Amino acid sequence: MYINSAYLNRSLVDFKDKSRPLIVGSCGTYHLYTRPRLPTHRPRGRLDFQILYIASGKAHFYFDKSETDTVVTAGQIVVYRPKEPQRYVYYGAEQTEVYWVHFTGNNVKNILRHYGITDSMRVISTGASFEYTRLFKQMIQELQRCQSCYPELLTLLLLELLIQISRQIGREHRKKDTYLDAEMELAIQFFNDHYHTEISIEKYAASRGMSVSWFIRSFRQYAHTTPMQYLVERRMTNAQVLLETTNYSIAEIGNLVGYDNPLYFSRIFKKQKGMSPSDYRKQSSAES
């Protein structure tokens, strides 16, 4: 299991703070792939607000003390309010990858409403986008590095996340193309399941009876990125996990995420992440 999280002032205690309109208290990510399950149960909830974004796989939530789970899939978020009971489970077999952020403040409810997140909303379809994961990762880094003015930057990053969610809610309120949504969800699931194999975008489109140009255009509209960019980002994200958590060689990791040629893998990794796989591993070891 991969975990990366950070807390304001390095305190693990949840808190309520009304000194400012919006304050980020903590942020993190879980990627479950070795442990069989990861349950969370807070019968009395927390003092702050929480947003959870399912980046891949799925999660099982139990609302209103129900014993029947609500299955939340990739491309959806869950919103918890203060003191709302929380119970949810991730399963390793489902390869759950989730990002979360806790926040408080004296104007949170109005801010959420302003961005279209009403008090009754719990599960919101946001679409699968690496813009969300980028924002979560940046919030984690800011909390870890504690550079000057980082609480203010955290607030701006959270507001950017809410804007992205608001735009998607607006799209959801318009008439939906159910065929397109179903096809793009299938494509994302296929890419998530087979990212480590050789995938031809042309052959996949043909297998679904679509032209390549229509498929790429529709995928970009749905996921805010191209199919190939989505595949590369999925491969690089999993390569990062393996570099941080295993002793596999660079060549072995490249092969595990879908690249037979280690030099090509290293070149793609450096282009995407700004450093070579070996330098990334050294930096991760130094920071841990």
JSON list of N, CA, C and O in Angstrom, two decimals, residues 110-119 121 124 162 165-166 169 173:
[
{"chain": "A", "resi": 110, "resn": "ASN", "atom": "N", "xyz": [-20.83, 28.38, 2.75]},
{"chain": "A", "resi": 110, "resn": "ASN", "atom": "CA", "xyz": [-21.16, 29.32, 1.67]},
{"chain": "A", "resi": 110, "resn": "ASN", "atom": "C", "xyz": [-20.22, 29.16, 0.49]},
{"chain": "A", "resi": 110, "resn": "ASN", "atom": "O", "xyz": [-20.63, 29.30, -0.68]},
{"chain": "A", "resi": 111, "resn": "ILE", "atom": "N", "xyz": [-18.95, 28.87, 0.76]},
{"chain": "A", "resi": 111, "resn": "ILE", "atom": "CA", "xyz": [-17.99, 28.66, -0.33]},
{"chain": "A", "resi": 111, "resn": "ILE", "atom": "C", "xyz": [-18.38, 27.42, -1.14]},
{"chain": "A", "resi": 111, "resn": "ILE", "atom": "O", "xyz": [-18.40, 27.45, -2.38]},
{"chain": "A", "resi": 112, "resn": "LEU", "atom": "N", "xyz": [-18.73, 26.34, -0.46]},
{"chain": "A", "resi": 112, "resn": "LEU", "atom": "CA", "xyz": [-19.15, 25.12, -1.16]},
{"chain": "A", "resi": 112, "resn": "LEU", "atom": "C", "xyz": [-20.41, 25.38, -1.98]},
{"chain": "A", "resi": 112, "resn": "LEU", "atom": "O", "xyz": [-20.51, 24.95, -3.14]},
{"chain": "A", "resi": 113, "resn": "ARG", "atom": "N", "xyz": [-21.38, 26.08, -1.40]},
{"chain": "A", "resi": 113, "resn": "ARG", "atom": "CA", "xyz": [-22.61, 26.39, -2.12]},
{"chain": "A", "resi": 113, "resn": "ARG", "atom": "C", "xyz": [-22.32, 27.24, -3.35]},
{"chain": "A", "resi": 113, "resn": "ARG", "atom": "O", "xyz": [-22.92, 27.04, -4.42]},
{"chain": "A", "resi": 114, "resn": "HIS", "atom": "N", "xyz": [-21.40, 28.19, -3.20]},
{"chain": "A", "resi": 114, "resn": "HIS", "atom": "CA", "xyz": [-21.04, 29.07, -4.31]},
{"chain": "A", "resi": 114, "resn": "HIS", "atom": "C", "xyz": [-20.53, 28.27, -5.50]},
{"chain": "A", "resi": 114, "resn": "HIS", "atom": "O", "xyz": [-20.79, 28.63, -6.66]},
{"chain": "A", "resi": 115, "resn": "TYR", "atom": "N", "xyz": [-19.84, 27.17, -5.22]},
{"chain": "A", "resi": 115, "resn": "TYR", "atom": "CA", "xyz": [-19.30, 26.34, -6.29]},
{"chain": "A", "resi": 115, "resn": "TYR", "atom": "C", "xyz": [-20.21, 25.16, -6.64]},
{"chain": "A", "resi": 115, "resn": "TYR", "atom": "O", "xyz": [-19.77, 24.19, -7.26]},
{"chain": "A", "resi": 116, "resn": "GLY", "atom": "N", "xyz": [-21.47, 25.26, -6.25]},
{"chain": "A", "resi": 116, "resn": "GLY", "atom": "CA", "xyz": [-22.46, 24.28, -6.67]},
{"chain": "A", "resi": 116, "resn": "GLY", "atom": "C", "xyz": [-22.55, 23.04, -5.84]},
{"chain": "A", "resi": 116, "resn": "GLY", "atom": "O", "xyz": [-23.29, 22.11, -6.18]},
{"chain": "A", "resi": 117, "resn": "ILE", "atom": "N", "xyz": [-21.82, 22.97, -4.73]},
{"chain": "A", "resi": 117, "resn": "ILE", "atom": "CA", "xyz": [-21.86, 21.81, -3.84]},
{"chain": "A", "resi": 117, "resn": "ILE", "atom": "C", "xyz": [-22.86, 22.11, -2.73]},
{"chain": "A", "resi": 117, "resn": "ILE", "atom": "O", "xyz": [-22.55, 22.75, -1.73]},
{"chain": "A", "resi": 118, "resn": "THR", "atom": "N", "xyz": [-24.09, 21.69, -2.94]},
{"chain": "A", "resi": 118, "resn": "THR", "atom": "CA", "xyz": [-25.16, 22.00, -1.98]},
{"chain": "A", "resi": 118, "resn": "THR", "atom": "C", "xyz": [-25.02, 21.14, -0.73]},
{"chain": "A", "resi": 118, "resn": "THR", "atom": "O", "xyz": [-24.29, 20.14, -0.71]},
{"chain": "A", "resi": 119, "resn": "ASP", "atom": "N", "xyz": [-25.77, 21.50, 0.31]},
{"chain": "A", "resi": 119, "resn": "ASP", "atom": "CA", "xyz": [-25.66, 20.80, 1.59]},
{"chain": "A", "resi": 119, "resn": "ASP", "atom": "C", "xyz": [-26.07, 19.34, 1.51]},
{"chain": "A", "resi": 119, "resn": "ASP", "atom": "O", "xyz": [-25.66, 18.53, 2.34]},
{"chain": "A", "resi": 121, "resn": "MET", "atom": "N", "xyz": [-25.51, 17.29, -1.10]},
{"chain": "A", "resi": 121, "resn": "MET", "atom": "CA", "xyz": [-24.67, 16.49, -1.99]},
{"chain": "A", "resi": 121, "resn": "MET", "atom": "C", "xyz": [-23.66, 15.66, -1.21]},
{"chain": "A", "resi": 121, "resn": "MET", "atom": "O", "xyz": [-22.96, 16.18, -0.35]},
{"chain": "A", "resi": 124, "resn": "ILE", "atom": "N", "xyz": [-20.49, 13.04, -5.91]},
{"chain": "A", "resi": 124, "resn": "ILE", "atom": "CA", "xyz": [-20.57, 13.91, -7.07]},
{"chain": "A", "resi": 124, "resn": "ILE", "atom": "C", "xyz": [-19.69, 13.34, -8.18]},
{"chain": "A", "resi": 124, "resn": "ILE", "atom": "O", "xyz": [-18.52, 13.00, -7.94]},
{"chain": "A", "resi": 162, "resn": "LEU", "atom": "N", "xyz": [-12.12, 23.28, -6.16]},
{"chain": "A", "resi": 162, "resn": "LEU", "atom": "CA", "xyz": [-13.57, 23.51, -6.10]},
{"chain": "A", "resi": 162, "resn": "LEU", "atom": "C", "xyz": [-14.09, 24.08, -7.42]},
{"chain": "A", "resi": 162, "resn": "LEU", "atom": "O", "xyz": [-15.20, 23.76, -7.84]},
{"chain": "A", "resi": 165, "resn": "ILE", "atom": "N", "xyz": [-14.38, 21.23, -9.83]},
{"chain": "A", "resi": 165, "resn": "ILE", "atom": "CA", "xyz": [-15.56, 20.44, -9.49]},
{"chain": "A", "resi": 165, "resn": "ILE", "atom": "C", "xyz": [-16.83, 21.17, -9.92]},
{"chain": "A", "resi": 165, "resn": "ILE", "atom": "O", "xyz": [-17.76, 20.58, -10.48]},
{"chain": "A", "resi": 166, "resn": "SER", "atom": "N", "xyz": [-16.87, 22.49, -9.70]},
{"chain": "A", "resi": 166, "resn": "SER", "atom": "CA", "xyz": [-18.04, 23.29, -10.07]},
{"chain": "A", "resi": 166, "resn": "SER", "atom": "C", "xyz": [-18.30, 23.23, -11.57]},
{"chain": "A", "resi": 166, "resn": "SER", "atom": "O", "xyz": [-19.46, 23.12, -12.01]},
{"chain": "A", "resi": 169, "resn": "ILE", "atom": "N", "xyz": [-19.90, 19.94, -12.32]},
{"chain": "A", "resi": 169, "resn": "ILE", "atom": "CA", "xyz": [-21.29, 19.91, -11.88]},
{"chain": "A", "resi": 169, "resn": "ILE", "atom": "C", "xyz": [-22.16, 20.63, -12.90]},
{"chain": "A", "resi": 169, "resn": "ILE", "atom": "O", "xyz": [-23.27, 20.18, -13.24]},
{"chain": "A", "resi": 173, "resn": "HIS", "atom": "N", "xyz": [-25.36, 19.09, -15.09]},
{"chain": "A", "resi": 173, "resn": "HIS", "atom": "CA", "xyz": [-26.71, 19.63, -15.09]},
{"chain": "A", "resi": 173, "resn": "HIS", "atom": "C", "xyz": [-27.27, 19.81, -16.50]},
{"chain": "A", "resi": 173, "resn": "HIS", "atom": "O", "xyz": [-28.47, 19.90, -16.69]}
]
